[in-house]
Amino acid sequence: GESVGLHLPTLSVQEGDNSIINCAYSNSASDYFIWYKQESGKGPQFIIDIRSNMDKRQGQRVTVLLNKTVKHLSLQIAATQPGDSAVYFCAENIGNQGGKLIFGQGTELSVKP
Amino acid sequence: GAVVSQHPSRVICKSGTSVKIECRSLDFQATTMFWYRQFPKQSLMLMATSNEGSKATYEQGVEKDKFLINHASLTLSTLTVTSAHPEDSSFYICSAAPGTSQETQYFGPGTRLLVL
């Protein structure tokens, strides 16, 4: 759901370390989840997705974990680089609603060189 | 492939004027386009879903007479902010879903609107 008026949570990591960004989603009917990266002043950029019939999916340096029992998603970034600094959003696609996405609150990732 | 553009990238207007923002899918046909608004340090909030050739579906709390959406072709949707006020200042982002899949959305680069 939305968190209007709240500041974005922040995560600060050292370059080379692994990052874990968490997200709680709201709707049990959601069947498709996406992680987006948004740099300042730009639109969201697709990172990785996962369907509700999976609990883990790996990409290049990124892994998404899905726990449907507690409605929780996480994004793991391996060997975090300064270029990974951005705001990360999870989004849930509620089935049978024409592709409508509900975005999570977002987390600002800051990577220290 | 799958590029979505927005025009203008930023616009400054006087209070009371109307502003039109274009969203184009450059290399695919988009049956559905979505319009989002994002205030500083906040998440994207869906405003409306635009389907080609039909009326847009607005989210609760979004005034359809203030935010006019037109999706006249499979590659173009427009959002017109009518009688803009300073509180309408925001980052407006569109996304487009190819006809083959409603799940996949490609996002535009956003339009920064500042109403003086």
mmCIF file with all atom_site columns, C-alpha atoms in Angstrom:
data_model
loop_
_atom_site.group_PDB
_atom_site.id
_atom_site.type_symbol
_atom_site.label_atom_id
_atom_site.label_alt_id
_atom_site.label_comp_id
_atom_site.label_asym_id
_atom_site.label_entity_id
_atom_site.label_seq_id
_atom_site.pdbx_PDB_ins_code
_atom_site.Cartn_x
_atom_site.Cartn_y
_atom_site.Cartn_z
_atom_site.occupancy
_atom_site.B_iso_or_equiv
_atom_site.pdbx_formal_charge
_atom_site.auth_seq_id
_atom_site.auth_comp_id
_atom_site.auth_asym_id
_atom_site.auth_atom_id
_atom_site.pdbx_PDB_model_num
ATOM 1   C CA . GLY A 1 1   ? 0.000   0.000   0.000   1.00 0.00 ? 1   GLY A CA 1
ATOM 2   C CA . GLU A 1 2   ? 0.960   3.643   -0.117  1.00 0.00 ? 2   GLU A CA 1
ATOM 3   C CA . SER A 1 3   ? 2.815   5.443   2.636   1.00 0.00 ? 3   SER A CA 1
ATOM 4   C CA . VAL A 1 4   ? 2.030   9.004   1.797   1.00 0.00 ? 4   VAL A CA 1
ATOM 5   C CA . GLY A 1 5   ? 4.016   11.539  3.776   1.00 0.00 ? 5   GLY A CA 1
ATOM 6   C CA . LEU A 1 6   ? 6.654   9.125   5.087   1.00 0.00 ? 6   LEU A CA 1
ATOM 7   C CA . HIS A 1 7   ? 10.323  9.387   4.239   1.00 0.00 ? 7   HIS A CA 1
ATOM 8   C CA . LEU A 1 8   ? 11.850  6.593   2.225   1.00 0.00 ? 8   LEU A CA 1
ATOM 9   C CA . PRO A 1 9   ? 13.682  3.980   4.296   1.00 0.00 ? 9   PRO A CA 1
ATOM 10  C CA . THR A 1 10  ? 17.371  4.069   3.533   1.00 0.00 ? 10  THR A CA 1
ATOM 11  C CA . LEU A 1 11  ? 20.019  1.385   3.347   1.00 0.00 ? 11  LEU A CA 1
ATOM 12  C CA . SER A 1 12  ? 23.676  2.273   3.299   1.00 0.00 ? 12  SER A CA 1
ATOM 13  C CA . VAL A 1 13  ? 26.236  -0.374  2.303   1.00 0.00 ? 13  VAL A CA 1
ATOM 14  C CA . GLN A 1 14  ? 29.915  -0.520  1.514   1.00 0.00 ? 14  GLN A CA 1
ATOM 15  C CA . GLU A 1 15  ? 30.959  -1.168  -2.059  1.00 0.00 ? 15  GLU A CA 1
ATOM 16  C CA . GLY A 1 16  ? 31.463  -4.879  -2.581  1.00 0.00 ? 16  GLY A CA 1
ATOM 17  C CA . ASP A 1 17  ? 29.101  -5.932  0.188   1.00 0.00 ? 17  ASP A CA 1
ATOM 18  C CA . ASN A 1 18  ? 25.783  -7.660  -0.451  1.00 0.00 ? 18  ASN A CA 1
ATOM 19  C CA . SER A 1 19  ? 22.556  -5.673  -0.101  1.00 0.00 ? 19  SER A CA 1
ATOM 20  C CA . ILE A 1 20  ? 19.177  -6.960  0.969   1.00 0.00 ? 20  ILE A CA 1
ATOM 21  C CA . ILE A 1 21  ? 16.113  -4.835  0.370   1.00 0.00 ? 21  ILE A CA 1
ATOM 22  C CA . ASN A 1 22  ? 12.810  -5.935  1.831   1.00 0.00 ? 22  ASN A CA 1
ATOM 23  C CA . CYS A 1 23  ? 9.215   -5.335  0.857   1.00 0.00 ? 23  CYS A CA 1
ATOM 24  C CA . ALA A 1 24  ? 5.885   -6.315  2.351   1.00 0.00 ? 24  ALA A CA 1
ATOM 25  C CA . TYR A 1 25  ? 2.978   -6.609  -0.050  1.00 0.00 ? 25  TYR A CA 1
ATOM 26  C CA . SER A 1 26  ? -0.638  -6.284  0.779   1.00 0.00 ? 26  SER A CA 1
ATOM 27  C CA . ASN A 1 27  ? -2.843  -8.461  -1.380  1.00 0.00 ? 27  ASN A CA 1
ATOM 28  C CA . SER A 1 28  ? -3.027  -12.243 -1.143  1.00 0.00 ? 28  SER A CA 1
ATOM 29  C CA . ALA A 1 29  ? -4.438  -12.325 -4.671  1.00 0.00 ? 29  ALA A CA 1
ATOM 30  C CA . SER A 1 30  ? -1.259  -10.845 -6.153  1.00 0.00 ? 30  SER A CA 1
ATOM 31  C CA . ASP A 1 31  ? 0.324   -13.370 -8.481  1.00 0.00 ? 31  ASP A CA 1
ATOM 32  C CA . TYR A 1 32  ? 3.208   -11.515 -10.056 1.00 0.00 ? 32  TYR A CA 1
ATOM 33  C CA . PHE A 1 33  ? 5.857   -9.319  -8.478  1.00 0.00 ? 33  PHE A CA 1
ATOM 34  C CA . ILE A 1 34  ? 8.463   -7.030  -9.926  1.00 0.00 ? 34  ILE A CA 1
ATOM 35  C CA . TRP A 1 35  ? 11.446  -5.128  -8.553  1.00 0.00 ? 35  TRP A CA 1
ATOM 36  C CA . TYR A 1 36  ? 12.258  -1.761  -10.103 1.00 0.00 ? 36  TYR A CA 1
ATOM 37  C CA . LYS A 1 37  ? 15.235  0.547   -9.752  1.00 0.00 ? 37  LYS A CA 1
ATOM 38  C CA . GLN A 1 38  ? 14.656  4.282   -10.018 1.00 0.00 ? 38  GLN A CA 1
ATOM 39  C CA . GLU A 1 39  ? 17.475  6.770   -10.344 1.00 0.00 ? 39  GLU A CA 1
ATOM 40  C CA . SER A 1 40  ? 16.895  10.398  -9.506  1.00 0.00 ? 40  SER A CA 1
ATOM 41  C CA . GLY A 1 41  ? 14.695  12.162  -12.049 1.00 0.00 ? 41  GLY A CA 1
ATOM 42  C CA . LYS A 1 42  ? 14.142  9.047   -14.149 1.00 0.00 ? 42  LYS A CA 1
ATOM 43  C CA . GLY A 1 43  ? 11.434  6.457   -14.668 1.00 0.00 ? 43  GLY A CA 1
ATOM 44  C CA . PRO A 1 44  ? 11.528  3.021   -13.018 1.00 0.00 ? 44  PRO A CA 1
ATOM 45  C CA . GLN A 1 45  ? 13.782  0.422   -14.602 1.00 0.00 ? 45  GLN A CA 1
ATOM 46  C CA . PHE A 1 46  ? 12.887  -3.281  -14.504 1.00 0.00 ? 46  PHE A CA 1
ATOM 47  C CA . ILE A 1 47  ? 15.314  -5.424  -12.508 1.00 0.00 ? 47  ILE A CA 1
ATOM 48  C CA . ILE A 1 48  ? 13.747  -8.819  -11.939 1.00 0.00 ? 48  ILE A CA 1
ATOM 49  C CA . ASP A 1 49  ? 10.343  -10.433 -11.546 1.00 0.00 ? 49  ASP A CA 1
ATOM 50  C CA . ILE A 1 50  ? 8.865   -13.503 -9.926  1.00 0.00 ? 50  ILE A CA 1
ATOM 51  C CA . ARG A 1 51  ? 5.563   -15.325 -10.138 1.00 0.00 ? 51  ARG A CA 1
ATOM 52  C CA . SER A 1 52  ? 3.623   -16.530 -7.132  1.00 0.00 ? 52  SER A CA 1
ATOM 53  C CA . ASN A 1 53  ? 4.296   -20.187 -7.953  1.00 0.00 ? 53  ASN A CA 1
ATOM 54  C CA . MET A 1 54  ? 8.005   -19.645 -7.290  1.00 0.00 ? 54  MET A CA 1
ATOM 55  C CA . ASP A 1 55  ? 9.885   -18.718 -4.128  1.00 0.00 ? 55  ASP A CA 1
ATOM 56  C CA . LYS A 1 56  ? 13.228  -17.744 -5.626  1.00 0.00 ? 56  LYS A CA 1
ATOM 57  C CA . ARG A 1 57  ? 14.542  -16.378 -8.879  1.00 0.00 ? 57  ARG A CA 1
ATOM 58  C CA . GLN A 1 58  ? 18.060  -15.366 -9.802  1.00 0.00 ? 58  GLN A CA 1
ATOM 59  C CA . GLY A 1 59  ? 19.373  -12.876 -12.293 1.00 0.00 ? 59  GLY A CA 1
ATOM 60  C CA . GLN A 1 60  ? 22.718  -11.321 -12.886 1.00 0.00 ? 60  GLN A CA 1
ATOM 61  C CA . ARG A 1 61  ? 23.925  -10.254 -9.408  1.00 0.00 ? 61  ARG A CA 1
ATOM 62  C CA . VAL A 1 62  ? 20.335  -10.096 -8.184  1.00 0.00 ? 62  VAL A CA 1
ATOM 63  C CA . THR A 1 63  ? 18.081  -12.607 -6.474  1.00 0.00 ? 63  THR A CA 1
ATOM 64  C CA . VAL A 1 64  ? 14.446  -12.192 -5.532  1.00 0.00 ? 64  VAL A CA 1
ATOM 65  C CA . LEU A 1 65  ? 12.892  -14.236 -2.745  1.00 0.00 ? 65  LEU A CA 1
ATOM 66  C CA . LEU A 1 66  ? 9.161   -14.547 -2.236  1.00 0.00 ? 66  LEU A CA 1
ATOM 67  C CA . ASN A 1 67  ? 7.494   -15.696 0.978   1.00 0.00 ? 67  ASN A CA 1
ATOM 68  C CA . LYS A 1 68  ? 3.771   -15.903 0.343   1.00 0.00 ? 68  LYS A CA 1
ATOM 69  C CA . THR A 1 69  ? 3.000   -17.037 3.876   1.00 0.00 ? 69  THR A CA 1
ATOM 70  C CA . VAL A 1 70  ? 4.003   -13.687 5.331   1.00 0.00 ? 70  VAL A CA 1
ATOM 71  C CA . LYS A 1 71  ? 3.545   -11.684 2.095   1.00 0.00 ? 71  LYS A CA 1
ATOM 72  C CA . HIS A 1 72  ? 7.169   -10.678 1.916   1.00 0.00 ? 72  HIS A CA 1
ATOM 73  C CA . LEU A 1 73  ? 9.561   -10.057 -0.944  1.00 0.00 ? 73  LEU A CA 1
ATOM 74  C CA . SER A 1 74  ? 13.259  -9.396  -0.828  1.00 0.00 ? 74  SER A CA 1
ATOM 75  C CA . LEU A 1 75  ? 15.827  -8.288  -3.358  1.00 0.00 ? 75  LEU A CA 1
ATOM 76  C CA . GLN A 1 76  ? 19.407  -9.334  -2.845  1.00 0.00 ? 76  GLN A CA 1
ATOM 77  C CA . ILE A 1 77  ? 22.150  -7.547  -4.734  1.00 0.00 ? 77  ILE A CA 1
ATOM 78  C CA . ALA A 1 78  ? 25.532  -9.251  -4.723  1.00 0.00 ? 78  ALA A CA 1
ATOM 79  C CA . ALA A 1 79  ? 28.782  -7.274  -4.692  1.00 0.00 ? 79  ALA A CA 1
ATOM 80  C CA . THR A 1 80  ? 27.001  -3.927  -4.579  1.00 0.00 ? 80  THR A CA 1
ATOM 81  C CA . GLN A 1 81  ? 28.522  -1.213  -6.750  1.00 0.00 ? 81  GLN A CA 1
ATOM 82  C CA . PRO A 1 82  ? 28.229  2.597   -6.632  1.00 0.00 ? 82  PRO A CA 1
ATOM 83  C CA . GLY A 1 83  ? 26.077  2.403   -9.771  1.00 0.00 ? 83  GLY A CA 1
ATOM 84  C CA . ASP A 1 84  ? 23.515  0.457   -7.762  1.00 0.00 ? 84  ASP A CA 1
ATOM 85  C CA . SER A 1 85  ? 22.737  3.573   -5.713  1.00 0.00 ? 85  SER A CA 1
ATOM 86  C CA . ALA A 1 86  ? 19.080  4.360   -6.391  1.00 0.00 ? 86  ALA A CA 1
ATOM 87  C CA . VAL A 1 87  ? 15.603  3.908   -4.984  1.00 0.00 ? 87  VAL A CA 1
ATOM 88  C CA . TYR A 1 88  ? 14.256  0.364   -5.254  1.00 0.00 ? 88  TYR A CA 1
ATOM 89  C CA . PHE A 1 89  ? 10.550  -0.398  -5.423  1.00 0.00 ? 89  PHE A CA 1
ATOM 90  C CA . CYS A 1 90  ? 8.685   -3.643  -5.332  1.00 0.00 ? 90  CYS A CA 1
ATOM 91  C CA . ALA A 1 91  ? 5.407   -3.812  -7.220  1.00 0.00 ? 91  ALA A CA 1
ATOM 92  C CA . GLU A 1 92  ? 2.604   -6.344  -7.059  1.00 0.00 ? 92  GLU A CA 1
ATOM 93  C CA . ASN A 1 93  ? 0.303   -7.272  -9.890  1.00 0.00 ? 93  ASN A CA 1
ATOM 94  C CA . ILE A 1 94  ? -3.087  -8.268  -8.605  1.00 0.00 ? 94  ILE A CA 1
ATOM 95  C CA . GLY A 1 95  ? -4.485  -10.901 -10.901 1.00 0.00 ? 95  GLY A CA 1
ATOM 96  C CA . ASN A 1 96  ? -7.436  -10.119 -13.165 1.00 0.00 ? 96  ASN A CA 1
ATOM 97  C CA . GLN A 1 97  ? -7.127  -6.353  -12.821 1.00 0.00 ? 97  GLN A CA 1
ATOM 98  C CA . GLY A 1 98  ? -5.824  -5.606  -16.273 1.00 0.00 ? 98  GLY A CA 1
ATOM 99  C CA . GLY A 1 99  ? -2.179  -5.474  -15.343 1.00 0.00 ? 99  GLY A CA 1
ATOM 100 C CA . LYS A 1 100 ? -2.543  -2.839  -12.656 1.00 0.00 ? 100 LYS A CA 1
ATOM 101 C CA . LEU A 1 101 ? 0.573   -2.517  -10.481 1.00 0.00 ? 101 LEU A CA 1
ATOM 102 C CA . ILE A 1 102 ? 0.614   -1.448  -6.852  1.00 0.00 ? 102 ILE A CA 1
ATOM 103 C CA . PHE A 1 103 ? 3.982   -0.058  -5.812  1.00 0.00 ? 103 PHE A CA 1
ATOM 104 C CA . GLY A 1 104 ? 5.542   -0.468  -2.400  1.00 0.00 ? 104 GLY A CA 1
ATOM 105 C CA . GLN A 1 105 ? 7.051   2.309   -0.340  1.00 0.00 ? 105 GLN A CA 1
ATOM 106 C CA . GLY A 1 106 ? 10.547  2.068   -1.799  1.00 0.00 ? 106 GLY A CA 1
ATOM 107 C CA . THR A 1 107 ? 14.003  1.884   -0.247  1.00 0.00 ? 107 THR A CA 1
ATOM 108 C CA . GLU A 1 108 ? 16.855  4.246   -0.994  1.00 0.00 ? 108 GLU A CA 1
ATOM 109 C CA . LEU A 1 109 ? 20.113  2.364   -1.415  1.00 0.00 ? 109 LEU A CA 1
ATOM 110 C CA . SER A 1 110 ? 23.324  4.296   -0.914  1.00 0.00 ? 110 SER A CA 1
ATOM 111 C CA . VAL A 1 111 ? 26.620  2.613   -1.772  1.00 0.00 ? 111 VAL A CA 1
ATOM 112 C CA . LYS A 1 112 ? 29.787  3.975   -0.200  1.00 0.00 ? 112 LYS A CA 1
ATOM 113 C CA . PRO A 1 113 ? 32.959  3.603   -2.255  1.00 0.00 ? 113 PRO A CA 1
ATOM 114 C CA . GLY B 2 1   ? 13.431  -2.559  -27.956 1.00 0.00 ? 1   GLY B CA 1
ATOM 115 C CA . ALA B 2 2   ? 10.404  -1.683  -25.789 1.00 0.00 ? 2   ALA B CA 1
ATOM 116 C CA . VAL B 2 3   ? 11.101  2.021   -25.461 1.00 0.00 ? 3   VAL B CA 1
ATOM 117 C CA . VAL B 2 4   ? 8.578   4.453   -24.056 1.00 0.00 ? 4   VAL B CA 1
ATOM 118 C CA . SER B 2 5   ? 9.059   8.180   -24.411 1.00 0.00 ? 5   SER B CA 1
ATOM 119 C CA . GLN B 2 6   ? 7.408   11.123  -22.724 1.00 0.00 ? 6   GLN B CA 1
ATOM 120 C CA . HIS B 2 7   ? 7.171   14.704  -23.853 1.00 0.00 ? 7   HIS B CA 1
ATOM 121 C CA . PRO B 2 8   ? 7.936   17.165  -22.469 1.00 0.00 ? 8   PRO B CA 1
ATOM 122 C CA . SER B 2 9   ? 10.526  15.994  -19.960 1.00 0.00 ? 9   SER B CA 1
ATOM 123 C CA . ARG B 2 10  ? 9.854   19.025  -17.816 1.00 0.00 ? 10  ARG B CA 1
ATOM 124 C CA . VAL B 2 11  ? 7.375   21.868  -17.936 1.00 0.00 ? 11  VAL B CA 1
ATOM 125 C CA . ILE B 2 12  ? 6.768   25.012  -15.931 1.00 0.00 ? 12  ILE B CA 1
ATOM 126 C CA . CYS B 2 13  ? 3.390   26.660  -16.195 1.00 0.00 ? 13  CYS B CA 1
ATOM 127 C CA . LYS B 2 14  ? 1.311   29.327  -14.509 1.00 0.00 ? 14  LYS B CA 1
ATOM 128 C CA . SER B 2 15  ? -1.498  28.445  -12.170 1.00 0.00 ? 15  SER B CA 1
ATOM 129 C CA . GLY B 2 16  ? -4.787  28.072  -14.021 1.00 0.00 ? 16  GLY B CA 1
ATOM 130 C CA . THR B 2 17  ? -3.333  26.922  -17.315 1.00 0.00 ? 17  THR B CA 1
ATOM 131 C CA . SER B 2 18  ? -3.580  23.435  -18.805 1.00 0.00 ? 18  SER B CA 1
ATOM 132 C CA . VAL B 2 19  ? -0.656  21.197  -19.597 1.00 0.00 ? 19  VAL B CA 1
ATOM 133 C CA . LYS B 2 20  ? -0.577  18.215  -21.942 1.00 0.00 ? 20  LYS B CA 1
ATOM 134 C CA . ILE B 2 21  ? 1.877   15.347  -21.463 1.00 0.00 ? 21  ILE B CA 1
ATOM 135 C CA . GLU B 2 22  ? 2.423   12.777  -24.196 1.00 0.00 ? 22  GLU B CA 1
ATOM 136 C CA . CYS B 2 23  ? 3.383   9.152   -23.718 1.00 0.00 ? 23  CYS B CA 1
ATOM 137 C CA . ARG B 2 24  ? 4.518   7.159   -26.749 1.00 0.00 ? 24  ARG B CA 1
ATOM 138 C CA . SER B 2 25  ? 5.511   3.551   -27.234 1.00 0.00 ? 25  SER B CA 1
ATOM 139 C CA . LEU B 2 26  ? 8.214   3.782   -29.879 1.00 0.00 ? 26  LEU B CA 1
ATOM 140 C CA . ASP B 2 27  ? 8.676   0.237   -31.077 1.00 0.00 ? 27  ASP B CA 1
ATOM 141 C CA . PHE B 2 28  ? 5.607   -1.673  -29.988 1.00 0.00 ? 28  PHE B CA 1
ATOM 142 C CA . GLN B 2 29  ? 1.865   -1.299  -29.844 1.00 0.00 ? 29  GLN B CA 1
ATOM 143 C CA . ALA B 2 30  ? 0.409   -0.675  -26.417 1.00 0.00 ? 30  ALA B CA 1
ATOM 144 C CA . THR B 2 31  ? -3.128  -1.770  -25.804 1.00 0.00 ? 31  THR B CA 1
ATOM 145 C CA . THR B 2 32  ? -2.946  -0.413  -22.296 1.00 0.00 ? 32  THR B CA 1
ATOM 146 C CA . MET B 2 33  ? -1.083  2.553   -20.866 1.00 0.00 ? 33  MET B CA 1
ATOM 147 C CA . PHE B 2 34  ? -0.899  3.610   -17.254 1.00 0.00 ? 34  PHE B CA 1
ATOM 148 C CA . TRP B 2 35  ? -0.375  7.020   -15.700 1.00 0.00 ? 35  TRP B CA 1
ATOM 149 C CA . TYR B 2 36  ? 1.360   7.468   -12.351 1.00 0.00 ? 36  TYR B CA 1
ATOM 150 C CA . ARG B 2 37  ? 2.160   10.443  -10.174 1.00 0.00 ? 37  ARG B CA 1
ATOM 151 C CA . GLN B 2 38  ? 5.120   10.578  -7.835  1.00 0.00 ? 38  GLN B CA 1
ATOM 152 C CA . PHE B 2 39  ? 5.767   13.211  -5.192  1.00 0.00 ? 39  PHE B CA 1
ATOM 153 C CA . PRO B 2 40  ? 9.308   13.737  -3.857  1.00 0.00 ? 40  PRO B CA 1
ATOM 154 C CA . LYS B 2 41  ? 10.601  10.896  -1.689  1.00 0.00 ? 41  LYS B CA 1
ATOM 155 C CA . GLN B 2 42  ? 7.408   8.926   -2.232  1.00 0.00 ? 42  GLN B CA 1
ATOM 156 C CA . SER B 2 43  ? 6.296   5.941   -4.230  1.00 0.00 ? 43  SER B CA 1
ATOM 157 C CA . LEU B 2 44  ? 4.503   5.847   -7.569  1.00 0.00 ? 44  LEU B CA 1
ATOM 158 C CA . MET B 2 45  ? 0.773   6.230   -7.256  1.00 0.00 ? 45  MET B CA 1
ATOM 159 C CA . LEU B 2 46  ? -1.393  4.892   -10.058 1.00 0.00 ? 46  LEU B CA 1
ATOM 160 C CA . MET B 2 47  ? -3.740  7.570   -11.356 1.00 0.00 ? 47  MET B CA 1
ATOM 161 C CA . ALA B 2 48  ? -5.507  5.832   -14.206 1.00 0.00 ? 48  ALA B CA 1
ATOM 162 C CA . THR B 2 49  ? -5.470  3.012   -16.701 1.00 0.00 ? 49  THR B CA 1
ATOM 163 C CA . SER B 2 50  ? -5.870  3.979   -20.322 1.00 0.00 ? 50  SER B CA 1
ATOM 164 C CA . ASN B 2 51  ? -7.090  1.521   -22.933 1.00 0.00 ? 51  ASN B CA 1
ATOM 165 C CA . GLU B 2 52  ? -6.910  2.336   -26.610 1.00 0.00 ? 52  GLU B CA 1
ATOM 166 C CA . GLY B 2 53  ? -10.254 3.404   -27.992 1.00 0.00 ? 53  GLY B CA 1
ATOM 167 C CA . SER B 2 54  ? -12.114 3.472   -24.692 1.00 0.00 ? 54  SER B CA 1
ATOM 168 C CA . LYS B 2 55  ? -12.493 5.693   -21.661 1.00 0.00 ? 55  LYS B CA 1
ATOM 169 C CA . ALA B 2 56  ? -9.790  5.633   -19.047 1.00 0.00 ? 56  ALA B CA 1
ATOM 170 C CA . THR B 2 57  ? -10.373 4.008   -15.681 1.00 0.00 ? 57  THR B CA 1
ATOM 171 C CA . TYR B 2 58  ? -9.434  6.326   -12.830 1.00 0.00 ? 58  TYR B CA 1
ATOM 172 C CA . GLU B 2 59  ? -8.257  5.300   -9.386  1.00 0.00 ? 59  GLU B CA 1
ATOM 173 C CA . GLN B 2 60  ? -10.208 6.372   -6.354  1.00 0.00 ? 60  GLN B CA 1
ATOM 174 C CA . GLY B 2 61  ? -9.580  9.987   -5.470  1.00 0.00 ? 61  GLY B CA 1
ATOM 175 C CA . VAL B 2 62  ? -8.299  11.012  -8.908  1.00 0.00 ? 62  VAL B CA 1
ATOM 176 C CA . GLU B 2 63  ? -10.522 13.613  -10.579 1.00 0.00 ? 63  GLU B CA 1
ATOM 177 C CA . LYS B 2 64  ? -11.257 12.566  -14.136 1.00 0.00 ? 64  LYS B CA 1
ATOM 178 C CA . ASP B 2 65  ? -12.297 16.086  -15.158 1.00 0.00 ? 65  ASP B CA 1
ATOM 179 C CA . LYS B 2 66  ? -9.002  17.479  -13.947 1.00 0.00 ? 66  LYS B CA 1
ATOM 180 C CA . PHE B 2 67  ? -6.746  14.804  -15.397 1.00 0.00 ? 67  PHE B CA 1
ATOM 181 C CA . LEU B 2 68  ? -7.998  14.167  -18.904 1.00 0.00 ? 68  LEU B CA 1
ATOM 182 C CA . ILE B 2 69  ? -6.635  11.061  -20.555 1.00 0.00 ? 69  ILE B CA 1
ATOM 183 C CA . ASN B 2 70  ? -6.846  10.263  -24.233 1.00 0.00 ? 70  ASN B CA 1
ATOM 184 C CA . HIS B 2 71  ? -5.550  7.033   -25.772 1.00 0.00 ? 71  HIS B CA 1
ATOM 185 C CA . ALA B 2 72  ? -6.358  7.617   -29.406 1.00 0.00 ? 72  ALA B CA 1
ATOM 186 C CA . SER B 2 73  ? -3.885  5.194   -30.945 1.00 0.00 ? 73  SER B CA 1
ATOM 187 C CA . LEU B 2 74  ? -1.940  2.094   -29.998 1.00 0.00 ? 74  LEU B CA 1
ATOM 188 C CA . THR B 2 75  ? 1.232   4.125   -29.574 1.00 0.00 ? 75  THR B CA 1
ATOM 189 C CA . LEU B 2 76  ? 0.070   7.349   -27.957 1.00 0.00 ? 76  LEU B CA 1
ATOM 190 C CA . SER B 2 77  ? -1.678  8.329   -24.758 1.00 0.00 ? 77  SER B CA 1
ATOM 191 C CA . THR B 2 78  ? -1.952  11.886  -23.471 1.00 0.00 ? 78  THR B CA 1
ATOM 192 C CA . LEU B 2 79  ? -2.571  13.249  -19.995 1.00 0.00 ? 79  LEU B CA 1
ATOM 193 C CA . THR B 2 80  ? -3.869  16.805  -19.748 1.00 0.00 ? 80  THR B CA 1
ATOM 194 C CA . VAL B 2 81  ? -3.732  18.507  -16.386 1.00 0.00 ? 81  VAL B CA 1
ATOM 195 C CA . THR B 2 82  ? -6.483  21.095  -16.602 1.00 0.00 ? 82  THR B CA 1
ATOM 196 C CA . SER B 2 83  ? -6.472  24.334  -14.624 1.00 0.00 ? 83  SER B CA 1
ATOM 197 C CA . ALA B 2 84  ? -3.232  23.350  -12.955 1.00 0.00 ? 84  ALA B CA 1
ATOM 198 C CA . HIS B 2 85  ? -2.490  24.500  -9.413  1.00 0.00 ? 85  HIS B CA 1
ATOM 199 C CA . PRO B 2 86  ? 0.752   24.422  -7.413  1.00 0.00 ? 86  PRO B CA 1
ATOM 200 C CA . GLU B 2 87  ? -0.366  21.235  -5.629  1.00 0.00 ? 87  GLU B CA 1
ATOM 201 C CA . ASP B 2 88  ? -0.393  19.482  -9.026  1.00 0.00 ? 88  ASP B CA 1
ATOM 202 C CA . SER B 2 89  ? 3.359   19.958  -9.233  1.00 0.00 ? 89  SER B CA 1
ATOM 203 C CA . SER B 2 90  ? 4.757   16.446  -9.370  1.00 0.00 ? 90  SER B CA 1
ATOM 204 C CA . PHE B 2 91  ? 6.619   13.865  -11.443 1.00 0.00 ? 91  PHE B CA 1
ATOM 205 C CA . TYR B 2 92  ? 4.227   12.207  -13.895 1.00 0.00 ? 92  TYR B CA 1
ATOM 206 C CA . ILE B 2 93  ? 5.254   8.821   -15.273 1.00 0.00 ? 93  ILE B CA 1
ATOM 207 C CA . CYS B 2 94  ? 3.544   6.694   -17.874 1.00 0.00 ? 94  CYS B CA 1
ATOM 208 C CA . SER B 2 95  ? 3.974   3.032   -18.671 1.00 0.00 ? 95  SER B CA 1
ATOM 209 C CA . ALA B 2 96  ? 2.858   0.972   -21.622 1.00 0.00 ? 96  ALA B CA 1
ATOM 210 C CA . ALA B 2 97  ? 1.885   -2.673  -21.803 1.00 0.00 ? 97  ALA B CA 1
ATOM 211 C CA . PRO B 2 98  ? 2.286   -4.513  -25.114 1.00 0.00 ? 98  PRO B CA 1
ATOM 212 C CA . GLY B 2 99  ? -0.788  -6.124  -26.548 1.00 0.00 ? 99  GLY B CA 1
ATOM 213 C CA . THR B 2 100 ? 0.703   -9.565  -25.961 1.00 0.00 ? 100 THR B CA 1
ATOM 214 C CA . SER B 2 101 ? 0.976   -9.179  -22.209 1.00 0.00 ? 101 SER B CA 1
ATOM 215 C CA . GLN B 2 102 ? -0.743  -7.006  -19.666 1.00 0.00 ? 102 GLN B CA 1
ATOM 216 C CA . GLU B 2 103 ? 1.764   -7.947  -17.016 1.00 0.00 ? 103 GLU B CA 1
ATOM 217 C CA . THR B 2 104 ? 4.794   -6.417  -18.644 1.00 0.00 ? 104 THR B CA 1
ATOM 218 C CA . GLN B 2 105 ? 4.965   -2.649  -18.351 1.00 0.00 ? 105 GLN B CA 1
ATOM 219 C CA . TYR B 2 106 ? 7.639   -0.464  -19.862 1.00 0.00 ? 106 TYR B CA 1
ATOM 220 C CA . PHE B 2 107 ? 8.068   2.872   -18.162 1.00 0.00 ? 107 PHE B CA 1
ATOM 221 C CA . GLY B 2 108 ? 8.684   6.263   -19.659 1.00 0.00 ? 108 GLY B CA 1
ATOM 222 C CA . PRO B 2 109 ? 11.350  8.639   -18.321 1.00 0.00 ? 109 PRO B CA 1
ATOM 223 C CA . GLY B 2 110 ? 8.806   10.845  -16.565 1.00 0.00 ? 110 GLY B CA 1
ATOM 224 C CA . THR B 2 111 ? 7.684   14.465  -16.880 1.00 0.00 ? 111 THR B CA 1
ATOM 225 C CA . ARG B 2 112 ? 8.467   16.987  -14.167 1.00 0.00 ? 112 ARG B CA 1
ATOM 226 C CA . LEU B 2 113 ? 5.610   19.485  -13.824 1.00 0.00 ? 113 LEU B CA 1
ATOM 227 C CA . LEU B 2 114 ? 6.060   22.675  -11.834 1.00 0.00 ? 114 LEU B CA 1
ATOM 228 C CA . VAL B 2 115 ? 3.042   24.939  -11.449 1.00 0.00 ? 115 VAL B CA 1
ATOM 229 C CA . LEU B 2 116 ? 3.820   28.459  -10.283 1.00 0.00 ? 116 LEU B CA 1
#
